[in-house]
Amino acid sequence: MNGGDGWERYGRALTAAMAEVLDELPEEAHPHALETADYWLSVGLVIGLQRPAEAGRLLELIEAEEDERTALSTDGADFLVEALP
């Protein structure tokens, strides 16, 4: 991501996507939760780019229901709109 503006936009998108989870955590746990989410999002992106077939299988394992995968797809599209210019 280029420059501070890109990171700030990504950070805002990540925080917004996790708002429901963050609301359930004490304020002091927010940075750790966001760092953890950032790490696993990065791992998922690497797997998706380098091993797309396995990424698809893993997603089916995590979310067996087609409706849930569709909802994740929608959430992903919304996240991209917020995170990327």
XYZ file of N, CA and C in Angstrom, residues 4-55:
156
model
N 1.026 6.864 3.654
C 0.234 6.849 4.879
C -1.257 6.879 4.629
N -1.681 7.577 3.568
C -3.120 7.658 3.291
C -3.723 6.291 3.011
N -2.982 5.454 2.289
C -3.467 4.103 1.994
C -3.605 3.271 3.258
N -2.594 3.372 4.137
C -2.644 2.631 5.393
C -3.771 3.128 6.278
N -3.969 4.445 6.300
C -5.062 5.001 7.115
C -6.415 4.525 6.604
N -6.577 4.523 5.298
C -7.843 4.054 4.718
C -8.063 2.577 5.033
N -7.009 1.773 4.891
C -7.092 0.351 5.223
C -7.436 0.182 6.705
N -6.782 0.928 7.569
C -7.050 0.853 9.006
C -8.488 1.204 9.344
N -9.010 2.229 8.715
C -10.417 2.604 8.940
C -11.355 1.497 8.466
N -11.049 0.901 7.314
C -11.888 -0.180 6.791
C -11.840 -1.391 7.711
N -10.652 -1.726 8.204
C -10.510 -2.866 9.111
C -11.265 -2.606 10.410
N -11.125 -1.402 10.946
C -11.823 -1.046 12.181
C -13.335 -1.096 11.975
N -13.813 -0.580 10.851
C -15.253 -0.605 10.572
C -15.756 -2.039 10.426
N -14.964 -2.885 9.745
C -15.377 -4.277 9.547
C -15.435 -5.030 10.869
N -14.616 -4.600 11.824
C -14.556 -5.297 13.114
C -15.343 -4.580 14.202
N -16.125 -3.579 13.850
C -16.810 -2.752 14.844
C -17.623 -3.575 15.835
N -18.342 -4.558 15.352
C -19.178 -5.381 16.229
C -18.324 -6.145 17.243
N -17.212 -6.695 16.779
C -16.308 -7.420 17.671
C -15.668 -6.460 18.665
N -15.212 -5.314 18.175
C -14.550 -4.348 19.046
C -15.484 -3.837 20.130
N -16.755 -3.706 19.807
C -17.737 -3.257 20.802
C -17.831 -4.209 21.991
N -17.507 -5.474 21.777
C -17.604 -6.482 22.831
C -16.317 -6.606 23.651
N -15.258 -5.901 23.234
C -13.963 -6.005 23.906
C -13.660 -4.734 24.691
N -12.869 -4.870 25.744
C -12.421 -3.664 26.437
C -11.538 -2.830 25.510
N -11.569 -1.537 25.693
C -10.829 -0.597 24.830
C -9.355 -0.974 24.695
N -8.739 -1.423 25.785
C -7.308 -1.736 25.740
C -7.001 -2.962 24.878
N -8.000 -3.771 24.564
C -7.795 -4.954 23.728
C -7.944 -4.645 22.239
N -8.443 -3.477 21.892
C -8.685 -3.142 20.488
C -7.435 -3.230 19.622
N -6.305 -2.630 20.031
C -5.123 -2.722 19.159
C -4.690 -4.167 18.897
N -4.742 -5.003 19.912
C -4.344 -6.401 19.739
C -5.317 -7.122 18.798
N -6.604 -6.873 18.957
C -7.601 -7.508 18.092
C -7.411 -7.070 16.642
N -7.132 -5.793 16.429
C -6.927 -5.301 15.068
C -5.637 -5.847 14.467
N -4.591 -5.944 15.269
C -3.335 -6.520 14.795
C -3.524 -7.990 14.414
N -4.279 -8.706 15.226
C -4.552 -10.122 14.944
C -5.366 -10.255 13.660
N -6.387 -9.429 13.510
C -7.207 -9.471 12.296
C -6.369 -9.140 11.068
N -5.506 -8.142 11.185
C -4.636 -7.757 10.077
C -3.732 -8.918 9.676
N -3.173 -9.599 10.673
C -2.303 -10.740 10.388
C -3.057 -11.828 9.628
N -4.227 -12.220 10.121
C -4.957 -13.315 9.480
C -5.525 -12.914 8.130
N -5.866 -11.659 7.959
C -6.278 -11.181 6.645
C -5.107 -11.297 5.676
N -3.915 -10.915 6.124
C -2.714 -11.024 5.280
C -2.422 -12.477 4.925
N -2.529 -13.377 5.900
C -2.309 -14.801 5.631
C -3.323 -15.290 4.597
N -4.578 -14.915 4.761
C -5.611 -15.335 3.817
C -5.357 -14.818 2.410
N -4.880 -13.581 2.314
C -4.578 -13.027 0.995
C -3.430 -13.780 0.322
N -2.401 -14.090 1.086
C -1.269 -14.837 0.525
C -1.729 -16.218 0.059
N -2.498 -16.901 0.883
C -3.002 -18.218 0.488
C -3.856 -18.090 -0.768
N -4.741 -17.094 -0.787
C -5.621 -16.904 -1.938
C -4.861 -16.626 -3.223
N -3.778 -15.848 -3.118
C -2.992 -15.524 -4.307
C -2.089 -16.666 -4.745
N -1.444 -17.316 -3.793
C -0.448 -18.333 -4.135
C -1.039 -19.729 -4.289
N -2.148 -19.980 -3.626
C -2.736 -21.326 -3.664
C -4.259 -21.215 -3.718
N -4.793 -20.682 -4.807
C -6.234 -20.413 -4.885
C -7.120 -21.651 -4.718
N -6.688 -22.798 -5.210
C -7.510 -24.007 -5.059
C -7.650 -24.376 -3.581
N -6.535 -24.311 -2.864
C -6.585 -24.618 -1.434
C -7.366 -23.559 -0.666
N -7.272 -22.311 -1.114
C -8.037 -21.242 -0.466
C -9.533 -21.522 -0.583
